[in-house]
PDB file of C-alpha atoms in Angstrom:
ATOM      1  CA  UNK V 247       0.741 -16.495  -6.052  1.00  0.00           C
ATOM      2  CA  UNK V 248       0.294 -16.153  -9.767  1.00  0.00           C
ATOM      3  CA  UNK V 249      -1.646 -12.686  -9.187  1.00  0.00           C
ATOM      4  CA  UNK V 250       1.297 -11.473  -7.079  1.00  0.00           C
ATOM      5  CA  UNK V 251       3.852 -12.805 -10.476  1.00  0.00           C
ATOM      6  CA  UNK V 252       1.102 -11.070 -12.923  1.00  0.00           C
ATOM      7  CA  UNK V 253       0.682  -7.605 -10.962  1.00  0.00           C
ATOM      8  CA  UNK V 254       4.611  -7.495 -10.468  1.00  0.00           C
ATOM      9  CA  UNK V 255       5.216  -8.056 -14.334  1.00  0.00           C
ATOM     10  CA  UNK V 256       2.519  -5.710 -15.048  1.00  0.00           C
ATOM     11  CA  UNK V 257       4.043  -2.963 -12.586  1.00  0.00           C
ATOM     12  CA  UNK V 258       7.635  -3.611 -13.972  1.00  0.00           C
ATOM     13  CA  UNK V 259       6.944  -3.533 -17.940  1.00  0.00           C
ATOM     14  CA  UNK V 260       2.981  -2.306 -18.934  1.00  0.00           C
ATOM     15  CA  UNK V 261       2.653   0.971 -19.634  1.00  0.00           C
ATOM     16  CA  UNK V 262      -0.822   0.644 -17.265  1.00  0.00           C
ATOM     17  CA  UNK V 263       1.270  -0.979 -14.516  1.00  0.00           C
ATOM     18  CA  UNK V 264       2.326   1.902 -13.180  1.00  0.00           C
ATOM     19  CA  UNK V 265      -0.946   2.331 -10.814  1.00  0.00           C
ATOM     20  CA  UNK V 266      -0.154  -1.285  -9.256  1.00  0.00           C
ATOM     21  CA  UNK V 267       1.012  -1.416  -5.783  1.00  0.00           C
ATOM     22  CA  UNK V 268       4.170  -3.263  -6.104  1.00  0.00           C
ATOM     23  CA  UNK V 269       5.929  -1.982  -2.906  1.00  0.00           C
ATOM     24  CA  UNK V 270       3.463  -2.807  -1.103  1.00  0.00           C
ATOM     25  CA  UNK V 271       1.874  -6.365  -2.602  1.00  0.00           C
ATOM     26  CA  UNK V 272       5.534  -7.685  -2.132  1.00  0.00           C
ATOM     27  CA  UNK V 273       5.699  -6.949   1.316  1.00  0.00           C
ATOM     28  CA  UNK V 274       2.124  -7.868   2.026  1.00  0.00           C
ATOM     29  CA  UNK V 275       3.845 -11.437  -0.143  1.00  0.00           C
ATOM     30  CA  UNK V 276       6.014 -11.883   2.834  1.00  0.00           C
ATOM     31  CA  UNK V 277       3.775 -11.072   5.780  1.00  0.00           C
ATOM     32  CA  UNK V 278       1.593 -13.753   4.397  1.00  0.00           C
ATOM     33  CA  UNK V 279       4.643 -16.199   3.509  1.00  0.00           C
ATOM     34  CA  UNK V 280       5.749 -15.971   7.237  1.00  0.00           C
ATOM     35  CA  UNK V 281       1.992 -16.444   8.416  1.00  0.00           C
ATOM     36  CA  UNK V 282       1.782 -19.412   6.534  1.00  0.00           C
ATOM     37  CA  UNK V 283      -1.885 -19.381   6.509  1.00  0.00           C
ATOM     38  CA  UNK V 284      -2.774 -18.021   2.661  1.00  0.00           C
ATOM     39  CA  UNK V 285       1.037 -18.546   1.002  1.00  0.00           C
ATOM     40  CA  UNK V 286       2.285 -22.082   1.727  1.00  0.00           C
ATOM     41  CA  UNK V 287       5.559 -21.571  -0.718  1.00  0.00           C
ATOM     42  CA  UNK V 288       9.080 -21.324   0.810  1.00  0.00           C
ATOM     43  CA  UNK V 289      10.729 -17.812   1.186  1.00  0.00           C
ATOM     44  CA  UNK V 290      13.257 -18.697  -1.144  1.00  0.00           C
ATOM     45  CA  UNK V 291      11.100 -19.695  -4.011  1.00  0.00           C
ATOM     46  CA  UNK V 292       8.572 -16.828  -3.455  1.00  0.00           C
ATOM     47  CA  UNK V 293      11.676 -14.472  -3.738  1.00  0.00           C
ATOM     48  CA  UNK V 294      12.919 -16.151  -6.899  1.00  0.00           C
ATOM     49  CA  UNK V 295       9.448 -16.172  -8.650  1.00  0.00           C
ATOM     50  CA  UNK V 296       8.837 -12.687  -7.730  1.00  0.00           C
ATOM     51  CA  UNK V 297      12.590 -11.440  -9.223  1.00  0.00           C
ATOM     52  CA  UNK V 298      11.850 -13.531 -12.407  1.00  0.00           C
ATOM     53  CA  UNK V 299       8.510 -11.665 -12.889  1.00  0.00           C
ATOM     54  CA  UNK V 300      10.104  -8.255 -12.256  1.00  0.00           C
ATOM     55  CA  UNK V 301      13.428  -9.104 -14.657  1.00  0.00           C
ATOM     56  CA  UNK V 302      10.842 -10.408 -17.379  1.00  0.00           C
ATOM     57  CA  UNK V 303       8.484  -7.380 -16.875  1.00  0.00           C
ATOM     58  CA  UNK V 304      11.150  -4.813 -17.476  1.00  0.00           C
ATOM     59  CA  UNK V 305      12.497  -7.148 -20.478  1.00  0.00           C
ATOM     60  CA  UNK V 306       9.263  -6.664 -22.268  1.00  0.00           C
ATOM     61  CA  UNK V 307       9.386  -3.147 -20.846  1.00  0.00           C
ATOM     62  CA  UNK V 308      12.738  -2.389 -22.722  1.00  0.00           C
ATOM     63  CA  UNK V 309      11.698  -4.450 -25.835  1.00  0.00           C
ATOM     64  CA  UNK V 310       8.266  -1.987 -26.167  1.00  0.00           C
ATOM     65  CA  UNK V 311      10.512   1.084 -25.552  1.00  0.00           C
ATOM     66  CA  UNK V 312      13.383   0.125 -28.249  1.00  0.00           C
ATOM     67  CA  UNK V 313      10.754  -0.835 -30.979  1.00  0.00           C
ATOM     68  CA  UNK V 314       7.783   1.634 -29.733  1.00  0.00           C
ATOM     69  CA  UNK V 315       9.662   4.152 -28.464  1.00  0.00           C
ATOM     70  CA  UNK V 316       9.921   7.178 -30.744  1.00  0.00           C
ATOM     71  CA  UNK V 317       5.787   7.165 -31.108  1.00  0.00           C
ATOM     72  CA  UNK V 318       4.894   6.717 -27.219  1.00  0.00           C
ATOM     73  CA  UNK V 319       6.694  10.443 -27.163  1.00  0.00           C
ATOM     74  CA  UNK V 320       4.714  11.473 -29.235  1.00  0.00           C
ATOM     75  CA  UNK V 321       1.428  10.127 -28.035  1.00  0.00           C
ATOM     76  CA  UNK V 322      -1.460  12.745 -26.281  1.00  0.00           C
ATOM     77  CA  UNK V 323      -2.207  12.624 -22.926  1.00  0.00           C
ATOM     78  CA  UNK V 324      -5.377   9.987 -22.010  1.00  0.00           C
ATOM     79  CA  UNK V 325      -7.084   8.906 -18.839  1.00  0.00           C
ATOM     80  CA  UNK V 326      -4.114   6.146 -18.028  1.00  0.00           C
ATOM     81  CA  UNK V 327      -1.028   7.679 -20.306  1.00  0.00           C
ATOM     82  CA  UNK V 328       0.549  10.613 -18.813  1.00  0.00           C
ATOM     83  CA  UNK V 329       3.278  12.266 -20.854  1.00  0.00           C
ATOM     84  CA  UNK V 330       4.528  13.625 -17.226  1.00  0.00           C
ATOM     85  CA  UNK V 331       5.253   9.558 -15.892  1.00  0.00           C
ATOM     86  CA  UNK V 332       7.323   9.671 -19.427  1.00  0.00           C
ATOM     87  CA  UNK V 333       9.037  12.644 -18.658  1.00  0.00           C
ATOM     88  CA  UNK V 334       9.790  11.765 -15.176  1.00  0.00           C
ATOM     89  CA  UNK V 335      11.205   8.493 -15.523  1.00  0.00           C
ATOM     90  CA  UNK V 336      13.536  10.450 -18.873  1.00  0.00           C
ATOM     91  CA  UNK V 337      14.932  12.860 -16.532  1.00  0.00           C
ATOM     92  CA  UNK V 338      15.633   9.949 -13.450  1.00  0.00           C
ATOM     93  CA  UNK V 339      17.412   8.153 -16.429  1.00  0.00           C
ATOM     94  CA  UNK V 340      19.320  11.184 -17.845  1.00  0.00           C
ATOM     95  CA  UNK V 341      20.507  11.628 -14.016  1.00  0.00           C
ATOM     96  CA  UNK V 342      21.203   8.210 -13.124  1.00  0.00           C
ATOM     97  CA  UNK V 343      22.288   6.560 -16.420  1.00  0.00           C
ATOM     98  CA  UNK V 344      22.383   2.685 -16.235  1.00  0.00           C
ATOM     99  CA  UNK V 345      22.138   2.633 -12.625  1.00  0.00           C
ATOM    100  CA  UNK V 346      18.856   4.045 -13.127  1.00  0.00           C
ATOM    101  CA  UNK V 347      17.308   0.606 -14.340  1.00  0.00           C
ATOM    102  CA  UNK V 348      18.141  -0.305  -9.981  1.00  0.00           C
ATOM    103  CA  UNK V 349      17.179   2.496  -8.819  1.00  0.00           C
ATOM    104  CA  UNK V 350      13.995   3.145 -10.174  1.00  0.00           C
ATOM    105  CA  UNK V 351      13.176  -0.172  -8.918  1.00  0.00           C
ATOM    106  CA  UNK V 352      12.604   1.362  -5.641  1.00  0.00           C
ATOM    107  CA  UNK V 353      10.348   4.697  -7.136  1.00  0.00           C
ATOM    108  CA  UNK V 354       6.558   3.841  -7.671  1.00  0.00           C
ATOM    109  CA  UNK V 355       5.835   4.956 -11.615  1.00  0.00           C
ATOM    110  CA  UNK V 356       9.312   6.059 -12.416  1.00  0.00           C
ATOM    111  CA  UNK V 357       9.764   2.079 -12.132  1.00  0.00           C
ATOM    112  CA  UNK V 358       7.571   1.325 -15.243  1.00  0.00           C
ATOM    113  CA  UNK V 359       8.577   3.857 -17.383  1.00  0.00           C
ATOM    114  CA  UNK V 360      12.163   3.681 -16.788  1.00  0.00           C
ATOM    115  CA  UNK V 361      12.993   0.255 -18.848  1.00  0.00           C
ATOM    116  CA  UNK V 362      11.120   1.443 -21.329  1.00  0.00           C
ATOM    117  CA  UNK V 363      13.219   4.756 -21.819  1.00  0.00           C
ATOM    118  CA  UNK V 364      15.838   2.829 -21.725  1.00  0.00           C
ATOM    119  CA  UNK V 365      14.900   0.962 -24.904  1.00  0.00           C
ATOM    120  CA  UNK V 366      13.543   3.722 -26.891  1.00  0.00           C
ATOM    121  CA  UNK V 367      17.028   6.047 -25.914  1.00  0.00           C
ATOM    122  CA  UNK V 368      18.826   2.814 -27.035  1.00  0.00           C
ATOM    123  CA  UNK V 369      20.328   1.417 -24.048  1.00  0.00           C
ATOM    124  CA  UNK V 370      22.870  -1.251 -25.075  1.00  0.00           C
ATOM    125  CA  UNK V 371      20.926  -3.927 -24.332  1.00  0.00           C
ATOM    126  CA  UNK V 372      23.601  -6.325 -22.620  1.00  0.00           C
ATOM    127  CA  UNK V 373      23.982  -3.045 -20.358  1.00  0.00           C
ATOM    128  CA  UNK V 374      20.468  -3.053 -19.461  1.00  0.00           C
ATOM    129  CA  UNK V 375      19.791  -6.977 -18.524  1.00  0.00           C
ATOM    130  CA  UNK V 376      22.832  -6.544 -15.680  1.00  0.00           C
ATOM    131  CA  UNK V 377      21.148  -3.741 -14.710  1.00  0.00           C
ATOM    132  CA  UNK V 378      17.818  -5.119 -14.427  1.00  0.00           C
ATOM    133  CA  UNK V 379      18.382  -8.421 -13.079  1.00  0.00           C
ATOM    134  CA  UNK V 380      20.243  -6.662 -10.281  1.00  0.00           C
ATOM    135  CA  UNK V 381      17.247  -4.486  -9.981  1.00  0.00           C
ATOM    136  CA  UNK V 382      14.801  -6.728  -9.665  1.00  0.00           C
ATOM    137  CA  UNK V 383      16.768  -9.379  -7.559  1.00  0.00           C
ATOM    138  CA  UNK V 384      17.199  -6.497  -4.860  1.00  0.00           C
ATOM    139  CA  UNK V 385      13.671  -5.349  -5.330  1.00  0.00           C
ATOM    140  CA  UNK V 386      12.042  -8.308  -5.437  1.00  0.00           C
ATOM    141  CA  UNK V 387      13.887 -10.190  -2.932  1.00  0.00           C
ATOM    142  CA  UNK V 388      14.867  -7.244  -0.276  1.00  0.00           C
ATOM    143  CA  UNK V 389      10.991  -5.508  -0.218  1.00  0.00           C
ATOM    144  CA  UNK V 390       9.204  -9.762  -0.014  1.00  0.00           C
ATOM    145  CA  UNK V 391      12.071 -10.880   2.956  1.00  0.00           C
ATOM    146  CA  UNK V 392      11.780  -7.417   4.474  1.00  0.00           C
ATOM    147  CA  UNK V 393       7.841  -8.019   5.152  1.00  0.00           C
ATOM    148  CA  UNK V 394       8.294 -11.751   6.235  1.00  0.00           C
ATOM    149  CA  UNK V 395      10.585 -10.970   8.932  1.00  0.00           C
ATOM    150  CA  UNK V 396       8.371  -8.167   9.994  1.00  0.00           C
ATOM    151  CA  UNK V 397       5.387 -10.996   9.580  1.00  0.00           C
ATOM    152  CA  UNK V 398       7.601 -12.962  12.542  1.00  0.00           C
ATOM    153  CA  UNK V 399       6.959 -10.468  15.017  1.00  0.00           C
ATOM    154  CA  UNK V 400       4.109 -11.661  17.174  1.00  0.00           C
ATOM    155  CA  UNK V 401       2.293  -8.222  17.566  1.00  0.00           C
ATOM    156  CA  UNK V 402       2.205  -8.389  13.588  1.00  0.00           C
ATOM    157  CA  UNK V 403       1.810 -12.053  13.406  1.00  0.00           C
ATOM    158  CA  UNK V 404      -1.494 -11.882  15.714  1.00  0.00           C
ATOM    159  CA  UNK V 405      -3.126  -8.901  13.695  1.00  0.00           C
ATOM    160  CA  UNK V 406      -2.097  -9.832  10.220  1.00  0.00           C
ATOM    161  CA  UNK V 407      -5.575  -9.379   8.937  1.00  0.00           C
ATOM    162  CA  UNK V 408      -5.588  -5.683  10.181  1.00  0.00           C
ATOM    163  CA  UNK V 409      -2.313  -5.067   8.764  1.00  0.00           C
ATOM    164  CA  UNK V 410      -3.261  -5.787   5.935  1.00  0.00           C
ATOM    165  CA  UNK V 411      -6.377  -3.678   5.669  1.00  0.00           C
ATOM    166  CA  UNK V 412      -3.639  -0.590   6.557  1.00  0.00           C
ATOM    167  CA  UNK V 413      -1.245  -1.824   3.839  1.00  0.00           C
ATOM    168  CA  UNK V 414      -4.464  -1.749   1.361  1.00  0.00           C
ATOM    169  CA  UNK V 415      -5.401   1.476   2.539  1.00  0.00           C
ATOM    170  CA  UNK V 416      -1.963   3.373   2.290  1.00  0.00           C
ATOM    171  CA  UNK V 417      -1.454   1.733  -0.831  1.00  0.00           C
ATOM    172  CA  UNK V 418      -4.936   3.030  -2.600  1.00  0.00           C
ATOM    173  CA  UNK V 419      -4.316   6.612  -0.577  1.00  0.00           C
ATOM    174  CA  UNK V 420      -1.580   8.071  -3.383  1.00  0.00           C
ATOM    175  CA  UNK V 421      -4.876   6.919  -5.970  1.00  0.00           C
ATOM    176  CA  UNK V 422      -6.996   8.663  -3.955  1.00  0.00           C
ATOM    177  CA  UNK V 423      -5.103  11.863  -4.059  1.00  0.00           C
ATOM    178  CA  UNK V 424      -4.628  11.788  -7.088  1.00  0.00           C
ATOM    179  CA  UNK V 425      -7.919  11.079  -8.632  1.00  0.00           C
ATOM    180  CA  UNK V 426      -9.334  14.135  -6.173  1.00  0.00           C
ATOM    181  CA  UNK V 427      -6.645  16.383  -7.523  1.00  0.00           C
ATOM    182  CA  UNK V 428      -7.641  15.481 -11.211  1.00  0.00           C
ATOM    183  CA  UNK V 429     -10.922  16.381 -10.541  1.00  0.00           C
ATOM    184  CA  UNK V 430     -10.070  19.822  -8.726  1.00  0.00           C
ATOM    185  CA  UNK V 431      -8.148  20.768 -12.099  1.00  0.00           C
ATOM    186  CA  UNK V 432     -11.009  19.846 -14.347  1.00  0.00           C
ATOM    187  CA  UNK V 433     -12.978  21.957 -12.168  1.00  0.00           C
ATOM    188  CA  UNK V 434     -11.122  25.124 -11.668  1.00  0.00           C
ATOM    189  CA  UNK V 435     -10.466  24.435 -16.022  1.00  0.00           C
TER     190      UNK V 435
END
């Protein structure tokens, strides 16, 4: 359980989070809560634990942003910093405004870079916490109960261990792709 907490406050507030599979570990969290046979915690207190992990990611998220973030726009490209993710997650918040701290919840990499635009474009910060505890109550909560009711159907329930294997495997596809479409570029440059 405290690799699921780790990977979600990684996802949610680490500038190298945004590779993580947080969709998809949180559901896998309640397919294995509903098996019972590797997570022995209640629902309830995995969904609370995971929430806390995603508010306190995107807390240190915002903090880095407001006192980082004029020199992260700044910064080159490298091997795990795109200025594109940056970009992205600008424009999603220029679009969405405050209710972009929920929504990007639910958008793989716009969902770490988002707090932290938020701090460095000075987001009032009592603005932001609403915002983000909503967000990752719903996220946390709605993605880990969605996969432990899923975990109570017996088709699922009886080949959990293949399920998982698929969830792995879509999860590291979008990777995939991209590491092969890296490469292409560096070849054709």
């Amino acid at each position: 359980m405290i690799g699921v907490l780790a990977i979600v406050f990684a996802e949610s507030g680490l500038l190298i989070g945004f590779f993580l599979p947080g969709d998809s570990l949180l559901f896998t969290t309640g397919l294995l809560v509903a098996d019972g046979r590797y997570l022995h915690q209640p629902l309830w207190l995995v969904c609370l634990l995971v929430s806390v992990a995603a508010v306190a990611g995107d807390q240190f998220g915002y903090l880095f942003g407001r006192r980082a973030g004029p020199a992260l726009f700044r910064r080159p490209n490298s091997r795990l910093f795109k200025q594109e993710h940056l970009t992205k997650a600008q424009e999603f918040f220029a679009k969405y405004g405050a209710r972009s701290i929920v929504l990007a919840r639910f958008v793989p990499i716009v969902r770490t870079f988002t707090p932290i635009v938020a701090g460095a474009s000075g987001m009032h910060y009592r603005t932001f916490v609403l915002y983000n505890v909503i967000g990752g109550t719903l996220w946390g909560t709605g993605v880990t109960v969605l996969g432990y009711f899923l975990g109570q159907i017996a088709f699922v329930k009886s080949n959990i261990e293949f399920i998982l294997i698929g969830i792995v495997a879509v999860s590291v596809l979008p990777i995939a792709v991209e590491v092969l479409r890296a490469r292409s570029r560096s070849r054709q440059r």
